[in-house]
C-alpha positions in Angstrom: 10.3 -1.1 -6.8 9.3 2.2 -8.8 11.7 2.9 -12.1 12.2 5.8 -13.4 9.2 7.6 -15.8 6.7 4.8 -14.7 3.1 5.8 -14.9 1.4 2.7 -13.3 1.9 0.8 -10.0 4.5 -1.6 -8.2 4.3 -5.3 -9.2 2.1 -6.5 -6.9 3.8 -8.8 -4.0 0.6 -9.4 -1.6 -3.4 -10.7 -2.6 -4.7 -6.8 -1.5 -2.4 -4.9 -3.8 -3.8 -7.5 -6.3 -7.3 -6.6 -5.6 -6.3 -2.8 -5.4 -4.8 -2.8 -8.8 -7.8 -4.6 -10.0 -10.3 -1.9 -9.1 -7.7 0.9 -10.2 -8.1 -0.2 -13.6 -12.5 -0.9 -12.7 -12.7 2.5 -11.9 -10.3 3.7 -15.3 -12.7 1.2 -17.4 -16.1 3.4 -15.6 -14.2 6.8 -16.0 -13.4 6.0 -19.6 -16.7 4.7 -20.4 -18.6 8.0 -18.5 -16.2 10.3 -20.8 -16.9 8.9 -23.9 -20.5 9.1 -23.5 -19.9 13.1 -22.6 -17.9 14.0 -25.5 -20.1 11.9 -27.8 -23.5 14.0 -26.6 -21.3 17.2 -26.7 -20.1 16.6 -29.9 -23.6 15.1 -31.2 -25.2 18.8 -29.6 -22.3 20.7 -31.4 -23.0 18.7 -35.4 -26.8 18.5 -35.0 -29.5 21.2 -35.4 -31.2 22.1 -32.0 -34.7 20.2 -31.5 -37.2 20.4 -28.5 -38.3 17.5 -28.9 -36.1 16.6 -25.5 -38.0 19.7 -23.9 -40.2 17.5 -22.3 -39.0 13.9 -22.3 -39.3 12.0 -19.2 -37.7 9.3 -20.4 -34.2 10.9 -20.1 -34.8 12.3 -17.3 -35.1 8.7 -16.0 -32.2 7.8 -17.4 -30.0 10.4 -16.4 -31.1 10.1 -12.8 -30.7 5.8 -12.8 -27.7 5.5 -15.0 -25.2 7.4 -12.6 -26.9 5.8 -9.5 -26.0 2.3 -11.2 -22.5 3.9 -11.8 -22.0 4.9 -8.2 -23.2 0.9 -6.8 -20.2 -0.6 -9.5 -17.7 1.7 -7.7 -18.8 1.3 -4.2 -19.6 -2.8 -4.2 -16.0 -3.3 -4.8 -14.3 -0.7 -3.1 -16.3 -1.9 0.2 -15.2 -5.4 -0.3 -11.2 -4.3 -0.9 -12.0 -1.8 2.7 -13.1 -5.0 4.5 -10.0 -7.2 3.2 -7.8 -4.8 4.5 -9.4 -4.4 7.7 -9.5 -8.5 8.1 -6.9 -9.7 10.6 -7.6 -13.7 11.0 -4.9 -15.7 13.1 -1.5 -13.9 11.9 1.4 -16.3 11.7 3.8 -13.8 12.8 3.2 -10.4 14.7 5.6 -7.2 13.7 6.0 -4.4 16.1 7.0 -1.3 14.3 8.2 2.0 16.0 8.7 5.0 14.4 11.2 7.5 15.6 13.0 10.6 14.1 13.8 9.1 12.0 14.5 5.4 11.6 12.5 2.3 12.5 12.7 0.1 15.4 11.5 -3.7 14.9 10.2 -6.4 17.1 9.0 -9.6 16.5 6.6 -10.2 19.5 6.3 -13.9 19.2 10.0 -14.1 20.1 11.9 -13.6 23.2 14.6 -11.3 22.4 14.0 -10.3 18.5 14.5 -6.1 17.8 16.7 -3.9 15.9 16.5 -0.6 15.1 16.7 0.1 11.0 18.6 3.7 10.1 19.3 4.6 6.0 22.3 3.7 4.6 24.6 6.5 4.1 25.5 7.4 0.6 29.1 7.1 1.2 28.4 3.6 2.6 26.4 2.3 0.1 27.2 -1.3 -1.2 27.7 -1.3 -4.8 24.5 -2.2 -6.7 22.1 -1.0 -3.5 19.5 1.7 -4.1 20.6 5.2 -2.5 18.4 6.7 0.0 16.4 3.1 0.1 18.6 0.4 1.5 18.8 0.1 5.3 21.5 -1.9 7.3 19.0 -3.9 9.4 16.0 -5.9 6.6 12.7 -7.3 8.0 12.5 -10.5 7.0 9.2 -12.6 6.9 8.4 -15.7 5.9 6.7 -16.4 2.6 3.3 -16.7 1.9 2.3 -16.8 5.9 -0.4 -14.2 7.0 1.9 -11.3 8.5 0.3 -8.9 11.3 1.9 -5.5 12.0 1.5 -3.5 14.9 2.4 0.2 14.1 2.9 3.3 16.6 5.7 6.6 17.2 8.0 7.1 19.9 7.8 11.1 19.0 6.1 12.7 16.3 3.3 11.0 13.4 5.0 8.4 10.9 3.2 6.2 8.5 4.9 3.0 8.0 4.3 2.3 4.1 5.2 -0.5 1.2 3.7 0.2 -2.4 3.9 -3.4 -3.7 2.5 -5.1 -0.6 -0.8 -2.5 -0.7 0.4 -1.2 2.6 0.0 2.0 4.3 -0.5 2.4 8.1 -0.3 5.6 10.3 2.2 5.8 13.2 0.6 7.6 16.2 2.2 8.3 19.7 0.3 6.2 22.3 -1.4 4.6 20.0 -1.3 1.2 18.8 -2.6 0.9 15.0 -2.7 -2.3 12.7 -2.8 -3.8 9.5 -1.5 -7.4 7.6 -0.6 -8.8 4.3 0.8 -11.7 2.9 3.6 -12.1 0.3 2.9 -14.2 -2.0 6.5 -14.3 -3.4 10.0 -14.5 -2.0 11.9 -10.5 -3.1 12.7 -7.4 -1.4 10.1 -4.5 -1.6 10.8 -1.1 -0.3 8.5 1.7 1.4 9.3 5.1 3.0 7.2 6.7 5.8 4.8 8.6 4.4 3.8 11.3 6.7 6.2 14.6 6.9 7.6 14.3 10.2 11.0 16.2 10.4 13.5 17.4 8.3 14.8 14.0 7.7 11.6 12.5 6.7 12.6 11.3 3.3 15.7 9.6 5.3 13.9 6.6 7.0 13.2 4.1 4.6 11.5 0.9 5.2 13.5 -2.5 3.7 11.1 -5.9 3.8 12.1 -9.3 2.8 10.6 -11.9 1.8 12.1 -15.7 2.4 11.0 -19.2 2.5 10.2 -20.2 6.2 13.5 -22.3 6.9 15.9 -19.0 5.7 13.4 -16.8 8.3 14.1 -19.9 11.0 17.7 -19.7 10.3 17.9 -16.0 10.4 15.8 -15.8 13.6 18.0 -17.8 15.7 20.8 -16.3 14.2 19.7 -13.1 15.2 18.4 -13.6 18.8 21.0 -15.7 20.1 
């Protein structure tokens, strides 16, 4: 999760945040690269006499017209590709129903018979000691480790977005509207997200809480759970 004063992103937990952080810092590299050139012609205008000799120079022009055109195609290759991934749902292990209500979460794990909970916030005054106020909910998701994980977002009421930082997740919530999206953990932890659309005064109250386990803890809390 986030710490305090932290300029860059989560650790990444899934293979999209991966590629997402990758192209954050592709795009920094491009940005950085186009600014230097800037303040290196400004500051070569400001030190040197003025000439005409660039009055007439078709060269430049060619340059200037191809160079940001080749700039534009390094941004767009990759940030297609990443759009795609995301968009990419091939046989999910495990399918994840997630309502959102004012405000907390319900849960239901459609490949099993009797599997839901609804998730509320922790209360402050009911916080277990060590657990992260405002973030910690009494009912987890747990999935299983490093299996391909489909979620099926909608609202009972009003919009919600159902969103985890570290797993490169962000998904709207729509009444009568089924939306969806998938990711894979590639590392047993606990990662936390908030909705993150305004949707009531409690919106900052309805955090999300997602676990990540080897398959045989998920089996064993499954059954625990449903039975």
């Amino acid at each position: 999760m986030a710490n305090h004063s932290q300029f860059g992103f989560q650790d990444a937990s899934s293979p999209i945040m991966e590629e997402l952080v990758e192209f954050h810092d592709h795009a920094l590299m491009v940005a950085l690269a186009i600014c230097s050139l800037v303040l290196y012609l400004l500051a070569l205008m400001l030190m040197e006499k003025l000439s005409s000799n660039t009055v007439d120079a078709q060269e430049i022009e060619l340059v200037w017209t191809i160079l940001p055109a080749i700039v534009l195609v390094m941004l767009a290759l990759p940030s297609l590709q990443i759009l795609y991934m995301m968009d990419e749902i091939d046989e999910p292990d495990l399918t994840l129903k997630a309502i959102g209500h004012q405000w907390y979460w319900t849960y239901e794990y459609t490949d099993f018979k009797d599997l839901s909970f609804d998730s509320y916030m922790i209360p402050t005054s009911d916080l277990p000691l060590g657990n992260f106020r405002l973030l910690e909910v009494d009912h987890r998701i747990v999935i299983p480790m490093e299996s391909p994980i489909r979620v099926i977002v909608t609202a009972d009421d009003v919009l919600h977005s159902w969103a985890v930082p570290s797993l490169g997740v962000k998904t709207d919530a729509i009444p009568g509207r089924l939306n969806q999206t998938s990711f894979i953990t590639t590392r047993p932890g606990i990662f936390y997200g908030q909705c993150s659309e305004i949707c009531g005064a409690n919106h900052s109250f309805m955090p999300i809480v997602v676990e990540s386990a080897p398959l045989n803890y998920f089996e064993n809390w499954s059954s625990l759970l449903s039975s």
